[in-house]
Short mmCIF file of C-alpha atoms (C1' of nucleotides) in Angstrom, two decimals:
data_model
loop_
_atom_site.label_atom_id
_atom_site.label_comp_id
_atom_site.label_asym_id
_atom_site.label_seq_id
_atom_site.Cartn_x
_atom_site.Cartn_y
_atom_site.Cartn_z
CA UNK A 1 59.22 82.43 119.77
CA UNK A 2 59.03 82.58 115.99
CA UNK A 3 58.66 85.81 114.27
CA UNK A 4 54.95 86.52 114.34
CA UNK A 5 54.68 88.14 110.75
CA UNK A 6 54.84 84.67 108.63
CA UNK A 7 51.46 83.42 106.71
CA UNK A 8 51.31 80.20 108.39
CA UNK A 9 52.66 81.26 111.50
CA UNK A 10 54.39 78.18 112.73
CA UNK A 11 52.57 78.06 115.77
CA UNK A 12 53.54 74.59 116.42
CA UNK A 13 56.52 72.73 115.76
CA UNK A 14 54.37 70.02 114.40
CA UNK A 15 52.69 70.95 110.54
CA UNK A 16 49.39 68.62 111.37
CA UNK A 17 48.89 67.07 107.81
CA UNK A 18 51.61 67.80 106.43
CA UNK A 19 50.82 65.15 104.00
CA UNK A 20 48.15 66.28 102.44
CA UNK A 21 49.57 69.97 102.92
CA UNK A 22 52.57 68.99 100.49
CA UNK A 23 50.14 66.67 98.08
CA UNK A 24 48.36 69.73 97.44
CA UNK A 25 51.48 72.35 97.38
CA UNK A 26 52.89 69.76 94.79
CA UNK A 27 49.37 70.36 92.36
CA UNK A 28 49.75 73.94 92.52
CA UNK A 29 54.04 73.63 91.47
CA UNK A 30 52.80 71.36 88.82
CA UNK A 31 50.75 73.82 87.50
CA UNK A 32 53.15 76.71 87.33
CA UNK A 33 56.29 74.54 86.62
CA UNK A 34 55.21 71.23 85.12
CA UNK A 35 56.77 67.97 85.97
CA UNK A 36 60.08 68.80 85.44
CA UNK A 37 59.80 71.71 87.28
CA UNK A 38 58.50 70.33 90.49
CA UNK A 39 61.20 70.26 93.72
CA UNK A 40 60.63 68.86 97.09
CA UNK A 41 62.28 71.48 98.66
CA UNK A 42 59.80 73.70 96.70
CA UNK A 43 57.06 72.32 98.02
CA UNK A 44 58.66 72.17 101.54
CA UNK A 45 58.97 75.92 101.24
CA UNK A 46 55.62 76.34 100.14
CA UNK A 47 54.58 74.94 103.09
CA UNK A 48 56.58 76.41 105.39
CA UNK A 49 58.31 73.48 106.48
CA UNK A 50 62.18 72.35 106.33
CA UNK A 51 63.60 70.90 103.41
CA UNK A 52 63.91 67.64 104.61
CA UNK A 53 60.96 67.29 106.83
CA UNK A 54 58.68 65.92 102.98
CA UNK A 55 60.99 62.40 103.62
CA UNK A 56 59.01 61.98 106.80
CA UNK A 57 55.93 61.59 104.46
CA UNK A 58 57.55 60.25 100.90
CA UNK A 59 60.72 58.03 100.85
CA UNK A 60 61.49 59.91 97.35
CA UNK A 61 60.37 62.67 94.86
CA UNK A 62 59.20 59.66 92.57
CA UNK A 63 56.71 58.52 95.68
CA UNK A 64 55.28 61.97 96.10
CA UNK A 65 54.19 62.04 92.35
CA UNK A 66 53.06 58.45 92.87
CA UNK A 67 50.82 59.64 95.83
CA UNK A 68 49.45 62.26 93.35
CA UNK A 69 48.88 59.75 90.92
CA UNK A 70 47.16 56.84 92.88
CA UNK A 71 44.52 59.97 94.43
CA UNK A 72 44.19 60.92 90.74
CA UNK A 73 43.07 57.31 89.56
CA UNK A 74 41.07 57.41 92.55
CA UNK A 75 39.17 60.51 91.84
CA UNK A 76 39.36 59.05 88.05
CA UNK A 77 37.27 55.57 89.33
CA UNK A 78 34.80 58.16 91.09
CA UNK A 79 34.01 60.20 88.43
CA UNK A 80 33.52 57.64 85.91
CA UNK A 81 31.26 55.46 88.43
CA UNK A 82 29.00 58.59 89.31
CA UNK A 83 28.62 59.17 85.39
CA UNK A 84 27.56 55.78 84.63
CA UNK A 85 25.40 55.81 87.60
CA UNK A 86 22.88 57.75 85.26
CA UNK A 87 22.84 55.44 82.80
CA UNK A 88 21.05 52.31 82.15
CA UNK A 89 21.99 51.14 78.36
CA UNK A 90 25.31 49.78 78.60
CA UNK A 91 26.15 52.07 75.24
CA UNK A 92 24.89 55.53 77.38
CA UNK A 93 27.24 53.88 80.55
CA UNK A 94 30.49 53.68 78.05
CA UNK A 95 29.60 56.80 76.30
CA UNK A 96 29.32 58.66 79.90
CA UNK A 97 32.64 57.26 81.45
CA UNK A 98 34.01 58.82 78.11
CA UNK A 99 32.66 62.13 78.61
CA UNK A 100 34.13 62.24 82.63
CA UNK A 101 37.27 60.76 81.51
CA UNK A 102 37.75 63.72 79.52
CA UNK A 103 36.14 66.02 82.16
CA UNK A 104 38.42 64.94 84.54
CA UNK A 105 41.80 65.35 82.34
CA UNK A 106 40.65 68.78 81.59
CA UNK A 107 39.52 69.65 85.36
CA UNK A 108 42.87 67.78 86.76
CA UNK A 109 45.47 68.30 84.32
CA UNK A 110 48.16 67.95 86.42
CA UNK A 111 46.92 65.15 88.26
CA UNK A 112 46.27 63.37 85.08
CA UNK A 113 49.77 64.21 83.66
CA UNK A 114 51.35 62.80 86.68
CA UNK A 115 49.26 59.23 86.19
CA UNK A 116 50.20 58.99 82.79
CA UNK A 117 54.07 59.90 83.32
CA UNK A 118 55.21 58.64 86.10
CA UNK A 119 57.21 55.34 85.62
CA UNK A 120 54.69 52.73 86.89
CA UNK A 121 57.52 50.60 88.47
CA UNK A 122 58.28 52.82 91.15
CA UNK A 123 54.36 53.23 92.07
CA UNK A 124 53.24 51.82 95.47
CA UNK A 125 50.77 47.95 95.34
CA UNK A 126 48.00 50.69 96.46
CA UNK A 127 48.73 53.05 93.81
CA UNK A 128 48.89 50.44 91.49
CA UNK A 129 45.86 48.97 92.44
CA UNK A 130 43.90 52.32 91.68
CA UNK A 131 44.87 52.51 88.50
CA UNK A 132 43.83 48.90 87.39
CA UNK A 133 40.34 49.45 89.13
CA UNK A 134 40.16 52.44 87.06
CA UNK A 135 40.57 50.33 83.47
CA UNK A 136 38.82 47.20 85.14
CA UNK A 137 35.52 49.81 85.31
CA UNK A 138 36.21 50.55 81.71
CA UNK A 139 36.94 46.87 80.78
CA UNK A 140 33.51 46.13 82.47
CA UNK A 141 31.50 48.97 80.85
CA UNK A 142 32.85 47.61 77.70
CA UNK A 143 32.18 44.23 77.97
CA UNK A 144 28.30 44.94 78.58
CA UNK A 145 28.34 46.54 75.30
CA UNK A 146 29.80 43.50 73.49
CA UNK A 147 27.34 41.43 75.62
CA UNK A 148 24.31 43.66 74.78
CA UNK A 149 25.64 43.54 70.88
CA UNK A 150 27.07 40.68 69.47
CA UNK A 151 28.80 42.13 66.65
CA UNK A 152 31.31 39.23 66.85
CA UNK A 153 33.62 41.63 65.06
CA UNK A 154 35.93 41.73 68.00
CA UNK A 155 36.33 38.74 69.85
CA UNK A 156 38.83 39.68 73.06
CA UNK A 157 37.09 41.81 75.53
CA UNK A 158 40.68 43.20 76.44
CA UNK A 159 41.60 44.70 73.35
CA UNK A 160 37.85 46.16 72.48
CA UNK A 161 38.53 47.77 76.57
CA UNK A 162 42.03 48.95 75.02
CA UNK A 163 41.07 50.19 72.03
CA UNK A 164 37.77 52.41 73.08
CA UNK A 165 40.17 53.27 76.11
CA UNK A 166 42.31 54.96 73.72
CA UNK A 167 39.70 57.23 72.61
CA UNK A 168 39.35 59.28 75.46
CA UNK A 169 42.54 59.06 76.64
CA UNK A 170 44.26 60.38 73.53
CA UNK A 171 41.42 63.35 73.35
CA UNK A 172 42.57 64.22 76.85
CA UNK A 173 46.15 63.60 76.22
CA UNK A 174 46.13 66.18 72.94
CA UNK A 175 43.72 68.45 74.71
CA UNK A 176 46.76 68.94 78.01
CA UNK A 177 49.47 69.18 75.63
CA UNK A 178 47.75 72.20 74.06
CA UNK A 179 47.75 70.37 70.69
CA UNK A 180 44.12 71.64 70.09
CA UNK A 181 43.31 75.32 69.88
CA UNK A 182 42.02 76.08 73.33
CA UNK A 183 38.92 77.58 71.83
CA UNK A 184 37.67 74.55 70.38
CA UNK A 185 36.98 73.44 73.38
CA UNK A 186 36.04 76.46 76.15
CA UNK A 187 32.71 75.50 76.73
CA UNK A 188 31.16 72.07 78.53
CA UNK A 189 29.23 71.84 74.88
CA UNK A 190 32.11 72.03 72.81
CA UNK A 191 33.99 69.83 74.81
CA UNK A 192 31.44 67.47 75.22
CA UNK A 193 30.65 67.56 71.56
CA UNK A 194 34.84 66.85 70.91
CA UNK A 195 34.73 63.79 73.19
CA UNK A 196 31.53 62.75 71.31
CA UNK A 197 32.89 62.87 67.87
CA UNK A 198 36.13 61.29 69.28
CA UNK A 199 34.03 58.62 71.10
CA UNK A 200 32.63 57.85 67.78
CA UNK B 1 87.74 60.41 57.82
CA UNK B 2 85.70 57.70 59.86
CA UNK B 3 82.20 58.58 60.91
CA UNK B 4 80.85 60.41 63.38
CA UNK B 5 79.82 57.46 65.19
CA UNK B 6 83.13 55.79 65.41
CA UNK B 7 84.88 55.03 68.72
CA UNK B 8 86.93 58.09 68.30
CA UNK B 9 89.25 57.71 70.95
CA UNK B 10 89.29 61.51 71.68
CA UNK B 11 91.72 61.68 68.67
CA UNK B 12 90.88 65.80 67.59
CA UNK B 13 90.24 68.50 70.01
CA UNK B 14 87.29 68.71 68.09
CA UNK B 15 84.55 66.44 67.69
CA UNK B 16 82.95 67.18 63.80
CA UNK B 17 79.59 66.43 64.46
CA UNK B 18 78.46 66.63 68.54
CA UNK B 19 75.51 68.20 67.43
CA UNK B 20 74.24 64.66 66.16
CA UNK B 21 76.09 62.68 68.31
CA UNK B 22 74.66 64.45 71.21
CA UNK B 23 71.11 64.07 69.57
CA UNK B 24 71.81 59.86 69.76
CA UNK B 25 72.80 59.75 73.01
CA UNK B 26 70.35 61.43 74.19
CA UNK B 27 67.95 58.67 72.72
CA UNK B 28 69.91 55.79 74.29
CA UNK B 29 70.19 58.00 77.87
CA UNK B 30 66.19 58.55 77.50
CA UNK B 31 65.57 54.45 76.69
CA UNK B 32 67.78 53.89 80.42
CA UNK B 33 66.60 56.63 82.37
CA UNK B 34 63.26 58.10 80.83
CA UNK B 35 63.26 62.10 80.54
CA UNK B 36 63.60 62.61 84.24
CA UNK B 37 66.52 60.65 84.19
CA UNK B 38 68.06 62.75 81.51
CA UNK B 39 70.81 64.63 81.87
CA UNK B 40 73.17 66.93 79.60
CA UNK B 41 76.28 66.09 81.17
CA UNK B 42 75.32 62.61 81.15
CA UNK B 43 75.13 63.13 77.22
CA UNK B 44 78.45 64.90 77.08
CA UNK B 45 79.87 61.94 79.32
CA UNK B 46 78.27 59.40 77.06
CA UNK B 47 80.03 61.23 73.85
CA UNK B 48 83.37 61.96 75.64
CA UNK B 49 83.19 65.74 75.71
CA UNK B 50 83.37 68.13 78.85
CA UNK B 51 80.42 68.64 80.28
CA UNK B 52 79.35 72.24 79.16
CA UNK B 53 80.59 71.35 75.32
CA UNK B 54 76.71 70.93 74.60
CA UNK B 55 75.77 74.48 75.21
CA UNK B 56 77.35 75.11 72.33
CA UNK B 57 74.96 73.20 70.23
CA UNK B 58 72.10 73.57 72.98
CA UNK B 59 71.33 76.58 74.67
CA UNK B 60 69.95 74.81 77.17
CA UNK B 61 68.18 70.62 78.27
CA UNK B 62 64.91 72.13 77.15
CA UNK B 63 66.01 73.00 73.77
CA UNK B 64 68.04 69.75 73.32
CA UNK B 65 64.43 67.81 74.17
CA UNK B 66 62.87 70.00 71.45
CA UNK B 67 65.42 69.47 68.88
CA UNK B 68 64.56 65.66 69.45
CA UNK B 69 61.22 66.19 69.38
CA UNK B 70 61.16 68.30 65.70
CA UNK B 71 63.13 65.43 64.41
CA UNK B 72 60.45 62.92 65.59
CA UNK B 73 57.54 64.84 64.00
CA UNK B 74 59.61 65.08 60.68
CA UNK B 75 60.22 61.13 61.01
CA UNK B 76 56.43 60.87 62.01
CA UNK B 77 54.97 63.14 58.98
CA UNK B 78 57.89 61.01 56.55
CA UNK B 79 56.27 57.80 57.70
CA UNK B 80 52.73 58.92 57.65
CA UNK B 81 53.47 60.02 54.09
CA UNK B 82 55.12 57.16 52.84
CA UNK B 83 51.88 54.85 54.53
CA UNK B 84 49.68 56.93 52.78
CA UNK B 85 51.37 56.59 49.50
CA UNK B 86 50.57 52.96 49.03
CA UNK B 87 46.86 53.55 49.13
CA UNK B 88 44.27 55.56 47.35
CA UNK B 89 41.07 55.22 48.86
CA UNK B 90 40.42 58.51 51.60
CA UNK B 91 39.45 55.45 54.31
CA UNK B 92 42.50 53.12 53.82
CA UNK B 93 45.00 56.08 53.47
CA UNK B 94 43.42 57.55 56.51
CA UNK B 95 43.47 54.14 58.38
CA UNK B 96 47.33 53.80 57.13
CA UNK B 97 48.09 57.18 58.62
CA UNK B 98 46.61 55.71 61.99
CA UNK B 99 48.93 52.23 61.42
CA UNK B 100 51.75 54.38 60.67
CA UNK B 101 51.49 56.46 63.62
CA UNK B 102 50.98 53.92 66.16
CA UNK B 103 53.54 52.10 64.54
CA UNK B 104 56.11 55.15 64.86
CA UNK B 105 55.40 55.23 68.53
CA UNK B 106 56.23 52.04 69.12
CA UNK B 107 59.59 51.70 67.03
CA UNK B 108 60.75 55.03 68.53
CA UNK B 109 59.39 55.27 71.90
CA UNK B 110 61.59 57.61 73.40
CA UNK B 111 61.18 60.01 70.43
CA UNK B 112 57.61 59.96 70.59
CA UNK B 113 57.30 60.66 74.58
CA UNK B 114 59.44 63.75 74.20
CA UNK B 115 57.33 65.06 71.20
CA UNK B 116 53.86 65.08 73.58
CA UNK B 117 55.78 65.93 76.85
CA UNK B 118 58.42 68.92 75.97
CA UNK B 119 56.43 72.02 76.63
CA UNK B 120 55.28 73.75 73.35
CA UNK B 121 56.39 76.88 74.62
CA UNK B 122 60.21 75.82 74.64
CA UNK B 123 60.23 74.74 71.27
CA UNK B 124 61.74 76.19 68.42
CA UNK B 125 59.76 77.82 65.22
CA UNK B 126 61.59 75.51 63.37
CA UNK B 127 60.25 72.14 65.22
CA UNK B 128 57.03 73.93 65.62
CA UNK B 129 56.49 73.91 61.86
CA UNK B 130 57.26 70.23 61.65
CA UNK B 131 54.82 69.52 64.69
CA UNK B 132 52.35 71.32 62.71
CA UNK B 133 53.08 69.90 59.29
CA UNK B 134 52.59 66.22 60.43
CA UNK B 135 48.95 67.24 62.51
CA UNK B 136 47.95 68.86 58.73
CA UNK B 137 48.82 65.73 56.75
CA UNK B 138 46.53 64.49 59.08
CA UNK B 139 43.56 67.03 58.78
CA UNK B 140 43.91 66.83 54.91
CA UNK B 141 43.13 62.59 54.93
CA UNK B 142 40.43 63.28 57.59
CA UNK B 143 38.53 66.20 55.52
CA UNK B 144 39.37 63.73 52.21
CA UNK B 145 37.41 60.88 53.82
CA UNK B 146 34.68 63.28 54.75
CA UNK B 147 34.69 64.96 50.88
CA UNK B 148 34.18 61.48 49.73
CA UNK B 149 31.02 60.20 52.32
CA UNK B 150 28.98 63.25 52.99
CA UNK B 151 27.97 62.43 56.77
CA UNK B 152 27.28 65.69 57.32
CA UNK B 153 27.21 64.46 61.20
CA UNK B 154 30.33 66.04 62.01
CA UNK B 155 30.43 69.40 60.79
CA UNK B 156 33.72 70.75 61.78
CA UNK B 157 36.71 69.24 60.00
CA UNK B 158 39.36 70.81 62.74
CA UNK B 159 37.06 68.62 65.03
CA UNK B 160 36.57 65.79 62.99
CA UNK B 161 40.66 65.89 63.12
CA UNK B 162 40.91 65.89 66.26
CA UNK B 163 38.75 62.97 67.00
CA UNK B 164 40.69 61.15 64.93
CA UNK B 165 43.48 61.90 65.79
CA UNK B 166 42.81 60.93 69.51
CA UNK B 167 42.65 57.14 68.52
CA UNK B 168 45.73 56.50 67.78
CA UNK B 169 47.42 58.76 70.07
CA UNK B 170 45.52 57.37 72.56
CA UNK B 171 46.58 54.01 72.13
CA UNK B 172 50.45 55.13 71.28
CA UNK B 173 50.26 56.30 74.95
CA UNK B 174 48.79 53.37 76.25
CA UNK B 175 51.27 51.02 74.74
CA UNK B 176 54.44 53.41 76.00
CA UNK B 177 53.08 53.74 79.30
CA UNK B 178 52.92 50.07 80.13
CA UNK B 179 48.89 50.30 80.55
CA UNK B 180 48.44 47.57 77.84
CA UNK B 181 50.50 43.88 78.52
CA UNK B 182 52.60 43.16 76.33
CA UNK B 183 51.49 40.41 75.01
CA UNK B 184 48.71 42.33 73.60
CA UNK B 185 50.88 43.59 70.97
CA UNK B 186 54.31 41.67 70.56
CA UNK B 187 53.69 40.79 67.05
CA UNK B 188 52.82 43.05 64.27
CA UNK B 189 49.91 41.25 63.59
CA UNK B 190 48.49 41.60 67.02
CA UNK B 191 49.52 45.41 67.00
CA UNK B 192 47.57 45.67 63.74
CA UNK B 193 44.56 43.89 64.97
CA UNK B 194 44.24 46.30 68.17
CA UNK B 195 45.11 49.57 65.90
CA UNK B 196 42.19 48.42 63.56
CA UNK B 197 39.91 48.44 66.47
CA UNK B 198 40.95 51.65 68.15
CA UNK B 199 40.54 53.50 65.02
CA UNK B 200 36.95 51.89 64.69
"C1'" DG C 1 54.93 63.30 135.40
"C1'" DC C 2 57.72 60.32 132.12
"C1'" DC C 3 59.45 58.17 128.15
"C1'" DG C 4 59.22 56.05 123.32
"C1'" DT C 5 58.20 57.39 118.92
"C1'" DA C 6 56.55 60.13 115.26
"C1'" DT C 7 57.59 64.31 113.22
"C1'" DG C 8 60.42 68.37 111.99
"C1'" DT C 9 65.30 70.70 111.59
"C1'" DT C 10 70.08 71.48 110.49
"C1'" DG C 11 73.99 70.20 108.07
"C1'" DC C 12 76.30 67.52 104.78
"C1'" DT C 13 77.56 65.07 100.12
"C1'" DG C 14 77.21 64.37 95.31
"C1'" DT C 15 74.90 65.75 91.02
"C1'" DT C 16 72.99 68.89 87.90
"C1'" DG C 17 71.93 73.26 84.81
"C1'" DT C 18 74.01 77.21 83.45
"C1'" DC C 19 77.32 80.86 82.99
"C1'" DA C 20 81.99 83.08 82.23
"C1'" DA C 21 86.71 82.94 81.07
"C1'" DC C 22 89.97 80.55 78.63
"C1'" DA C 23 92.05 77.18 75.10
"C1'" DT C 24 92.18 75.11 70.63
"C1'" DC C 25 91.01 74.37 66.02
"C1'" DT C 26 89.37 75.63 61.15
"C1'" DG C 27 88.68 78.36 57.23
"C1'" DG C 28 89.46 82.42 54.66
"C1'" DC C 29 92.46 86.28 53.30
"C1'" DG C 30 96.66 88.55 52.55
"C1'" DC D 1 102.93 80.34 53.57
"C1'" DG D 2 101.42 83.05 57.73
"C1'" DC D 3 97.84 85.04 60.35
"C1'" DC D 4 93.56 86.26 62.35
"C1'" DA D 5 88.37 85.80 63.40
"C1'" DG D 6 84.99 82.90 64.63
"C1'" DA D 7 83.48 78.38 65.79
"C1'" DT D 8 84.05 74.79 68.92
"C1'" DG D 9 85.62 72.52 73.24
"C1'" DT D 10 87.49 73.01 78.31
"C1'" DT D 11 87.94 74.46 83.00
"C1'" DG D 12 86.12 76.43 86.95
"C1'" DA D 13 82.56 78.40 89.41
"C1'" DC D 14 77.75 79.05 91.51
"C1'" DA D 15 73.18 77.99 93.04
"C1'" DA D 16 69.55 74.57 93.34
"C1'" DC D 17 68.42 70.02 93.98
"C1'" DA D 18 67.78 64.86 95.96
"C1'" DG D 19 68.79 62.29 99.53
"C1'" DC D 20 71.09 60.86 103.98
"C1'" DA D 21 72.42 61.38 109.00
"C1'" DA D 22 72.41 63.37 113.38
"C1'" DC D 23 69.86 66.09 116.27
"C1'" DA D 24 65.57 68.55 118.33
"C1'" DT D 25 60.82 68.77 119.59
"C1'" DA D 26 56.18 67.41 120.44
"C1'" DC D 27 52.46 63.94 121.10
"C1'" DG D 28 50.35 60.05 123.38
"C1'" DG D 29 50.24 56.06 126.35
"C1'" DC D 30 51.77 54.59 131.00
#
DNA sequence: GCCGTATGTTGCTGTTGTCAACATCTGGCG
DNA sequence: CGCCAGATGTTGACAACAGCAACATACGGC
């Protein structure tokens, strides 16, 4: 029998979900190590399994962070749907998948690190897939607001997506890499004041 | 004596400048491998020098990544400067910062990656100042434009900064990351065009 | 009750970051 | 000119890591 004393006591030869179990050991090493920091065998330990038992469940390190990646631009999809839901005037609907986009880098840091870092060649179709229904939402959102206005000042829909895109995404981006004084930003109001002025 | 550069067959024990030689092949080694695929004896291989030669130069990968990234902010505030020069309304210097900056990204990729992924807390004084230095050249055209149209919507000119800052960032990362086709922005009109409408 | 398969383990190889001890060169000082 | 101190480069070592292979165990259908 195994010793008795261990916090997950290994009652079982078998983890259960040991898939998920290492997903979410990998957040918390991300958060005290960073990217670079991360180790499979880390998050094995963490775990309390072997160091070879994460292959069962990822073919590589590289697939483990694309896992965390793809559930990242899923929850990113979510959040930015939900927001909009709220909203009827296609400006409010863009202006609110701005404000979650933020919310979410800030609430999911390392998840949102992760999406933006790993190389997107060695993501999974599903993964993949994810992420563009992430940016088709935005392109979308966007699109009703050229509809709804017809400035005519910018004619591709793609590039008007790509360039409000970066708004949000370069807030985020600066607020993670602790380029902004964390105290400009501590509160939901200054935060959502930030993204507002970034938004623009 | 023939430059550093030269295919110096190993000809002196000594190498006369590894420090910079290191600092190139690190670049190429990032543009084949990205920064997980960097190594320092990969460097030292690349240069033709024993693989703990760079800890004289380096105390350790961290510091080599930081020493890359202080020269990229120094390049970054040189080119911002040098856009800015040519113009002397607040808007269009302001608006040439953002051109400049998006346009550094993209001619030094690997450069810029390292710059907004190295952890702050690794990084010299030294390339701390720098980082610092090019953000301020920044704030100063931001709080110029605002001097010169009194808004008075956005109060703050840190936060004004900021939001301005996110556009082109935001798109830089876009572009590196592989989130935008390329054939968005293979020309430097078409990477004009979509920097114009980012910064809005 | 039995067996195929999914899951977990142990052991191995090659690479890496980093350190310590040693070797070699360069510049200054007599 | 000769010599020594410090700067620079080398060799060898260690622990941690990614990934592979062979083996062990448990689950689920028959």
């Amino acid at each position: 029998m195994p010793p008795p004393s261990a916090p997950t006591p290994k009652a079982t030869y078998h983890h259960g979900d040991l898939r998920t179990a290492l997903l979410e050991a990998a957040v918390v090493a991300l958060r005290e190590g960073g990217i670079a920091g991360l180790s499979l065998r880390d998050c094995a330990r963490r775990v309390g399994v072997s160091h070879a038992a994460p292959y069962r469940h990822f073919a590589s390190k590289d697939l483990l962070l694309a896992a965390i990646a793809g559930q990242g631009f899923a929850w990113l999809a979510a959040a930015g749907r939900a927001a909009m839901a709220g909203q009827r005037d296609p400006q409010a609907r863009l202006d609110a998948y701005g404000q979650a986009y933020v919310r979410f880098a800030v609430a999911h840091p390392e998840h949102f690190r992760v999406m933006f870092t790993a190389q997107i060649a060695d993501c999974t179709e599903a993964d993949q897939e994810v992420a563009d229904a992430a940016f088709g939402l935005l392109r979308d959102a966007v699109a009703a607001v050229q509809a709804a206005s017809p400035d005519a000042a910018i004619p591709d829909a793609d590039t008007a997506a790509v360039a409000y895109w970066s708004r949000p995404h370069g807030l985020a981006m600066l607020l993670l890499d602790g380029r902004v004084p964390p105290e400009a930003w501590d509160t939901p109001q200054k935060l959502a004041a930030l993204v507002h002025a970034a938004l623009g």
